[in-house]
Coordinates of C-alpha atoms in Angstrom, one line a residue:
M625 CA 0.0 0.0 0.0
A626 CA 1.4 3.4 -0.9
D627 CA 2.3 6.0 1.6
Q628 CA -0.2 8.9 1.3
R629 CA 2.3 11.6 2.1
T630 CA 4.9 10.7 -0.4
N631 CA 3.0 8.7 -3.0
R632 CA 5.8 6.1 -2.7
P633 CA 5.3 2.5 -2.0
K634 CA 5.4 1.8 1.7
G635 CA 8.9 0.7 3.0
K636 CA 10.9 2.5 0.2
K637 CA 13.6 4.8 1.7
S638 CA 13.6 8.3 0.4
A639 CA 16.8 9.9 -1.1
T640 CA 19.2 11.7 1.2
V641 CA 19.8 15.4 0.3
G642 CA 23.3 16.0 -1.3
S643 CA 24.2 12.3 -1.6
G644 CA 24.7 12.8 -5.4
G645 CA 27.7 15.1 -4.8
N646 CA 29.4 12.7 -2.5
N647 CA 29.0 9.9 -5.0
R648 CA 30.5 12.1 -7.7
R649 CA 33.6 12.8 -5.6
R650 CA 34.0 9.1 -4.9
L651 CA 33.8 8.4 -8.6
E652 CA 36.3 11.2 -9.4
G653 CA 39.0 9.5 -7.2
K654 CA 41.9 11.1 -5.2
G655 CA 44.2 12.2 -8.2
P656 CA 47.4 10.7 -9.4
T657 CA 49.2 8.2 -7.1
P658 CA 52.3 9.9 -5.4
K659 CA 55.7 8.6 -6.3
A660 CA 57.1 6.0 -4.0
E661 CA 59.9 8.3 -2.8
D662 CA 57.2 10.9 -1.8
R663 CA 55.2 8.5 0.4
T664 CA 56.5 8.9 3.9
Y665 CA 55.7 5.2 4.8
H666 CA 57.5 3.8 1.7
P667 CA 61.2 2.5 1.9
A668 CA 62.0 4.7 -1.2
Y669 CA 61.2 7.8 0.8
K670 CA 63.7 6.8 3.5
R671 CA 66.3 6.1 0.9
K672 CA 65.7 9.5 -0.7
K673 CA 66.1 11.3 2.7
A674 CA 69.3 9.3 3.5
S675 CA 70.7 10.3 0.1
E676 CA 69.9 14.0 0.7
A677 CA 71.5 13.9 4.1
A678 CA 74.6 12.3 2.6
A679 CA 74.8 15.0 -0.1
R680 CA 74.5 17.7 2.6
A681 CA 77.3 16.1 4.6
A682 CA 79.6 15.8 1.6
E683 CA 78.9 19.4 0.8
A684 CA 79.8 20.4 4.3
R685 CA 83.0 18.3 4.2
E686 CA 84.0 19.9 0.9
H687 CA 83.3 23.4 2.4
A688 CA 85.5 22.5 5.4
R689 CA 88.3 21.2 3.1
T690 CA 88.1 24.4 1.0
H691 CA 88.3 26.5 4.2
V692 CA 91.3 24.5 5.5
R693 CA 93.2 24.7 2.2
A694 CA 92.6 28.5 2.2
A695 CA 94.0 28.7 5.7
L696 CA 97.0 26.6 4.7
H697 CA 97.7 28.6 1.5
L698 CA 101.3 29.9 1.4
A699 CA 101.9 33.6 0.8
E700 CA 103.5 34.6 -2.5
G701 CA 107.2 33.8 -2.5
H702 CA 107.0 31.6 0.6
E703 CA 108.1 28.0 0.4
L704 CA 108.1 24.8 2.5
I705 CA 111.1 23.0 3.8
A706 CA 110.0 19.4 4.4
G707 CA 111.6 16.4 6.2
R708 CA 112.9 16.1 9.7
N709 CA 116.6 16.6 9.1
P710 CA 116.3 19.5 6.6
V711 CA 113.8 21.2 8.9
V712 CA 116.0 20.8 12.0
E713 CA 119.1 22.0 10.2
A714 CA 117.2 25.0 8.9
V715 CA 115.8 25.8 12.4
R716 CA 119.2 25.4 14.0
S717 CA 120.7 27.7 11.5
G718 CA 118.3 30.5 12.5
I719 CA 116.2 30.6 9.4
P720 CA 113.1 32.8 10.0
L721 CA 109.9 30.7 10.5
T722 CA 106.4 31.7 9.4
R723 CA 104.6 28.5 10.4
V724 CA 105.2 24.9 11.3
F725 CA 103.0 22.2 9.8
M726 CA 103.1 18.7 11.4
V727 CA 101.2 15.5 11.6
G728 CA 100.2 14.7 15.2
A729 CA 102.1 11.5 15.4
A730 CA 105.4 13.2 14.5
I731 CA 105.5 15.1 17.8
S732 CA 107.0 12.1 19.5
D733 CA 110.2 12.5 17.4
E734 CA 112.9 14.4 19.3
R735 CA 113.9 16.4 16.2
V736 CA 110.4 17.5 15.7
G737 CA 110.2 18.4 19.4
E738 CA 113.2 20.7 19.0
V739 CA 111.5 22.4 16.0
V740 CA 108.3 22.9 18.1
R741 CA 110.2 24.4 21.0
T742 CA 112.1 26.8 18.7
A743 CA 108.9 27.8 16.9
T744 CA 107.1 28.4 20.2
S745 CA 109.9 30.6 21.5
L746 CA 109.8 32.6 18.2
G747 CA 106.0 32.9 18.3
A748 CA 105.6 31.0 15.0
P749 CA 102.2 29.2 14.8
L750 CA 102.0 25.4 15.0
V751 CA 99.5 24.0 12.6
E752 CA 98.4 20.3 12.9
V753 CA 97.5 18.8 9.5
S754 CA 96.7 15.4 8.2
R755 CA 99.3 13.3 6.4
T756 CA 97.2 13.6 3.3
E757 CA 97.1 17.3 3.5
L758 CA 100.8 17.6 4.1
D759 CA 101.4 15.3 1.1
R760 CA 99.4 17.7 -1.0
M761 CA 101.2 20.8 0.3
T762 CA 104.6 19.3 -0.4
D763 CA 103.7 17.8 -3.8
G764 CA 104.2 14.3 -2.5
A765 CA 107.8 14.9 -1.2
V766 CA 109.1 12.8 1.7
H767 CA 108.1 15.1 4.6
Q768 CA 108.2 12.6 7.5
G769 CA 105.3 14.4 9.1
V770 CA 106.8 17.9 9.4
A771 CA 107.4 21.0 7.3
I772 CA 108.1 24.6 7.9
E773 CA 107.0 27.7 6.0
V774 CA 109.8 30.1 5.3
P775 CA 109.7 33.6 3.7
P776 CA 111.6 34.3 0.5
Y777 CA 115.4 34.1 0.8
D778 CA 117.0 37.4 1.9
Y779 CA 119.8 38.0 -0.6
C780 CA 122.7 40.2 0.6
D781 CA 124.8 42.8 -1.2
V782 CA 128.3 41.9 -2.6
D783 CA 129.7 44.4 0.0
V784 CA 128.7 42.0 2.7
L785 CA 130.8 39.2 1.2
I786 CA 133.8 41.6 0.9
E787 CA 133.4 42.6 4.6
R788 CA 133.3 39.0 5.7
G789 CA 136.6 38.4 3.9
E790 CA 138.2 41.3 5.5
N791 CA 137.2 40.0 9.0
H792 CA 138.9 36.6 8.4
V793 CA 142.5 35.7 9.0
R794 CA 142.8 34.2 5.5
P795 CA 142.4 36.2 2.3
G796 CA 138.8 36.6 1.0
L797 CA 137.2 33.8 -0.9
I798 CA 134.0 34.2 -2.9
I799 CA 132.3 31.7 -5.2
A800 CA 130.5 32.9 -8.3
L801 CA 128.1 30.6 -10.3
D802 CA 127.8 31.6 -14.0
S803 CA 124.3 30.5 -15.1
V804 CA 124.1 27.4 -13.0
T805 CA 120.4 26.6 -13.3
D806 CA 120.1 23.4 -11.2
P807 CA 119.2 24.2 -7.6
H808 CA 120.9 20.9 -6.6
N809 CA 124.2 22.3 -7.8
L810 CA 123.6 25.6 -6.0
G811 CA 122.8 23.7 -2.8
A812 CA 125.9 21.5 -3.1
A813 CA 128.1 24.6 -3.8
L814 CA 126.7 26.2 -0.7
R815 CA 127.7 23.1 1.3
S816 CA 131.2 23.2 -0.1
A817 CA 131.5 26.9 0.5
S818 CA 130.6 26.3 4.2
A819 CA 133.0 23.4 4.5
F820 CA 136.0 25.4 3.2
G821 CA 135.3 28.7 4.7
A822 CA 134.2 30.7 1.7
D823 CA 132.7 34.1 2.5
G824 CA 129.7 33.7 0.3
L825 CA 128.3 33.1 -3.2
I826 CA 127.3 35.3 -6.1
I827 CA 124.6 34.3 -8.6
P828 CA 123.1 36.3 -11.4
E829 CA 119.4 37.2 -11.4
R830 CA 118.7 35.8 -14.8
R831 CA 119.3 32.2 -16.1
S832 CA 120.3 31.0 -12.7
A833 CA 118.9 28.9 -9.9
G834 CA 117.9 30.8 -6.8
V835 CA 118.0 29.8 -3.2
N836 CA 114.8 27.8 -3.0
V837 CA 113.6 24.8 -1.0
T838 CA 115.6 22.3 -3.1
A839 CA 118.8 24.3 -2.6
W840 CA 118.1 24.6 1.1
K841 CA 117.6 20.8 1.4
V842 CA 120.8 19.9 -0.5
S843 CA 122.8 22.5 1.4
A844 CA 122.0 20.7 4.7
G845 CA 121.7 24.1 6.4
A846 CA 124.6 25.8 4.8
A847 CA 122.2 28.1 3.0
A848 CA 121.7 29.8 6.4
R849 CA 125.4 30.1 7.2
V850 CA 126.8 31.2 3.8
P851 CA 125.3 34.5 2.5
V852 CA 124.3 34.7 -1.2
A853 CA 124.4 37.9 -3.3
R854 CA 122.2 38.2 -6.4
V855 CA 123.4 40.6 -9.0
T856 CA 122.0 41.9 -12.3
N857 CA 125.2 41.6 -14.2
L858 CA 127.8 39.1 -13.2
V859 CA 130.6 40.4 -15.5
R860 CA 130.2 43.9 -14.1
T861 CA 130.3 42.6 -10.6
L862 CA 133.5 40.6 -11.3
S863 CA 135.1 43.7 -12.7
E864 CA 134.2 45.7 -9.6
L865 CA 135.6 43.0 -7.3
K866 CA 138.9 43.1 -9.3
K867 CA 139.1 46.8 -8.5
D868 CA 138.6 45.8 -4.8
G869 CA 141.7 43.7 -5.0
Y870 CA 140.2 40.3 -5.8
F871 CA 141.7 38.0 -8.5
V872 CA 139.1 36.1 -10.6
V873 CA 139.8 32.4 -11.2
G874 CA 137.5 30.7 -13.8
L875 CA 137.1 26.9 -13.8
D876 CA 137.2 25.3 -17.2
G877 CA 138.4 22.0 -18.7
G878 CA 140.7 23.8 -21.1
G879 CA 142.2 26.1 -18.5
D880 CA 145.7 27.6 -18.6
V881 CA 146.9 26.0 -15.3
D882 CA 145.9 23.1 -13.1
I883 CA 144.0 24.2 -10.0
D884 CA 146.5 22.6 -7.7
K885 CA 149.3 24.7 -9.1
L886 CA 147.5 28.0 -8.7
E887 CA 149.9 30.7 -7.7
L888 CA 147.3 33.2 -6.6
A889 CA 146.0 31.2 -3.6
D890 CA 147.4 33.7 -1.2
M891 CA 145.4 36.5 -2.7
P892 CA 141.6 37.4 -2.3
L893 CA 139.9 35.2 -4.8
V894 CA 136.7 34.8 -6.7
V895 CA 136.2 31.3 -8.0
V896 CA 133.8 31.2 -11.0
T897 CA 132.1 28.0 -12.0
G898 CA 130.3 27.8 -15.4
S899 CA 127.0 26.3 -16.2
E900 CA 126.4 22.5 -16.3
G901 CA 126.4 22.3 -20.1
N902 CA 128.1 25.3 -21.6
G903 CA 130.8 26.2 -19.0
L904 CA 131.9 29.7 -18.6
A905 CA 130.2 32.3 -20.8
R906 CA 132.5 34.2 -23.2
L907 CA 132.4 37.5 -21.4
T908 CA 132.9 35.8 -18.1
R909 CA 135.9 33.9 -19.3
E910 CA 137.4 37.1 -20.7
T911 CA 137.0 38.8 -17.4
C912 CA 138.9 36.1 -15.5
D913 CA 142.5 36.8 -14.5
V914 CA 143.3 33.1 -14.9
V915 CA 141.3 30.1 -16.1
A916 CA 142.2 26.9 -14.2
S917 CA 141.3 23.3 -14.9
I918 CA 140.9 20.2 -12.8
P919 CA 142.9 17.2 -14.2
I920 CA 140.5 14.3 -14.9
A921 CA 140.5 11.1 -16.8
A922 CA 140.6 11.6 -20.6
E923 CA 137.4 9.6 -21.2
L924 CA 135.4 12.0 -19.0
E925 CA 134.3 15.2 -20.7
S926 CA 133.7 17.4 -17.7
L927 CA 132.7 17.5 -14.1
N928 CA 129.4 18.5 -12.6
A929 CA 129.4 22.2 -11.6
S930 CA 129.1 21.6 -7.9
V931 CA 131.7 18.8 -7.9
A932 CA 134.1 21.1 -9.7
T933 CA 133.5 23.9 -7.2
G934 CA 134.1 21.5 -4.3
I935 CA 137.4 20.2 -5.7
A936 CA 138.6 23.7 -6.5
L937 CA 137.8 24.9 -3.0
Y938 CA 139.6 21.9 -1.5
Q939 CA 142.7 22.6 -3.6
I940 CA 142.7 26.3 -2.7
D941 CA 142.3 25.4 1.0
R942 CA 145.3 23.0 0.8
L943 CA 147.4 25.6 -1.0
R944 CA 146.6 28.2 1.6
A945 CA 147.3 25.8 4.5
N946 CA 150.9 25.6 3.2
L947 CA 151.5 29.3 3.0

């Protein structure tokens, strides 16, 4: 029987107001399904967050490395002396220190301890670095966990060498290197100069090795004991030294006299060694008062520049001892 009020069959439920809109929304769905890495409950989301955290940490580490490298950067002209013995020799000789770089484990070495004590007394900063960082700073050299930063070498005037000669009992003795470009030879010449009491070295500004880290290391500390003058024109300097009473002795394989028969040993001398390949330059040779040679085996063409210098200084020292 129909309901009189609704004209609907009895028992039929009437429609709910607004139900059609709800049904349409259900039919429309909830939009595209989010990517797995954007769903907080999904393992991909956790992997993404871990990757982002790792990237931020790597960026922070790189920023820290950049900051450290900037702090460890050497000023223009400054150099590093690396290795325990070269560093200790340099420090004992009184070389000025800017900073000391060392790996933490190296502090247990007594030589490094001496460097640290000296640096502390001079007020030079001590900087602890990793071995990897010190490898980078020294270009892979054998540093043994320690290096010191030194300012550019302080060259002196030729007058200083003359004055040193005047203050010695023996006549003055100066070494001049004519276009010797290998710093190993310069360092070895400094070592020989120190061993035989030379008053100093003269090197030209151009086409010549300067007193750098390599020369320091080879000299075994002699670079701090023997002053070096750097001149713009070697020939002019030799001429001026001649006016000051020095005799200039050039070393060359085709010399006029053997070095052990040199008759000028009792006079103030400048011993000039030529370059490794070409020997004495023409103008330099013409400026010499005498050109001396070192007798060697016929099959050997020439001697290394620093070896020739050492032998000549030894012979001059022997001649002077007999005066």
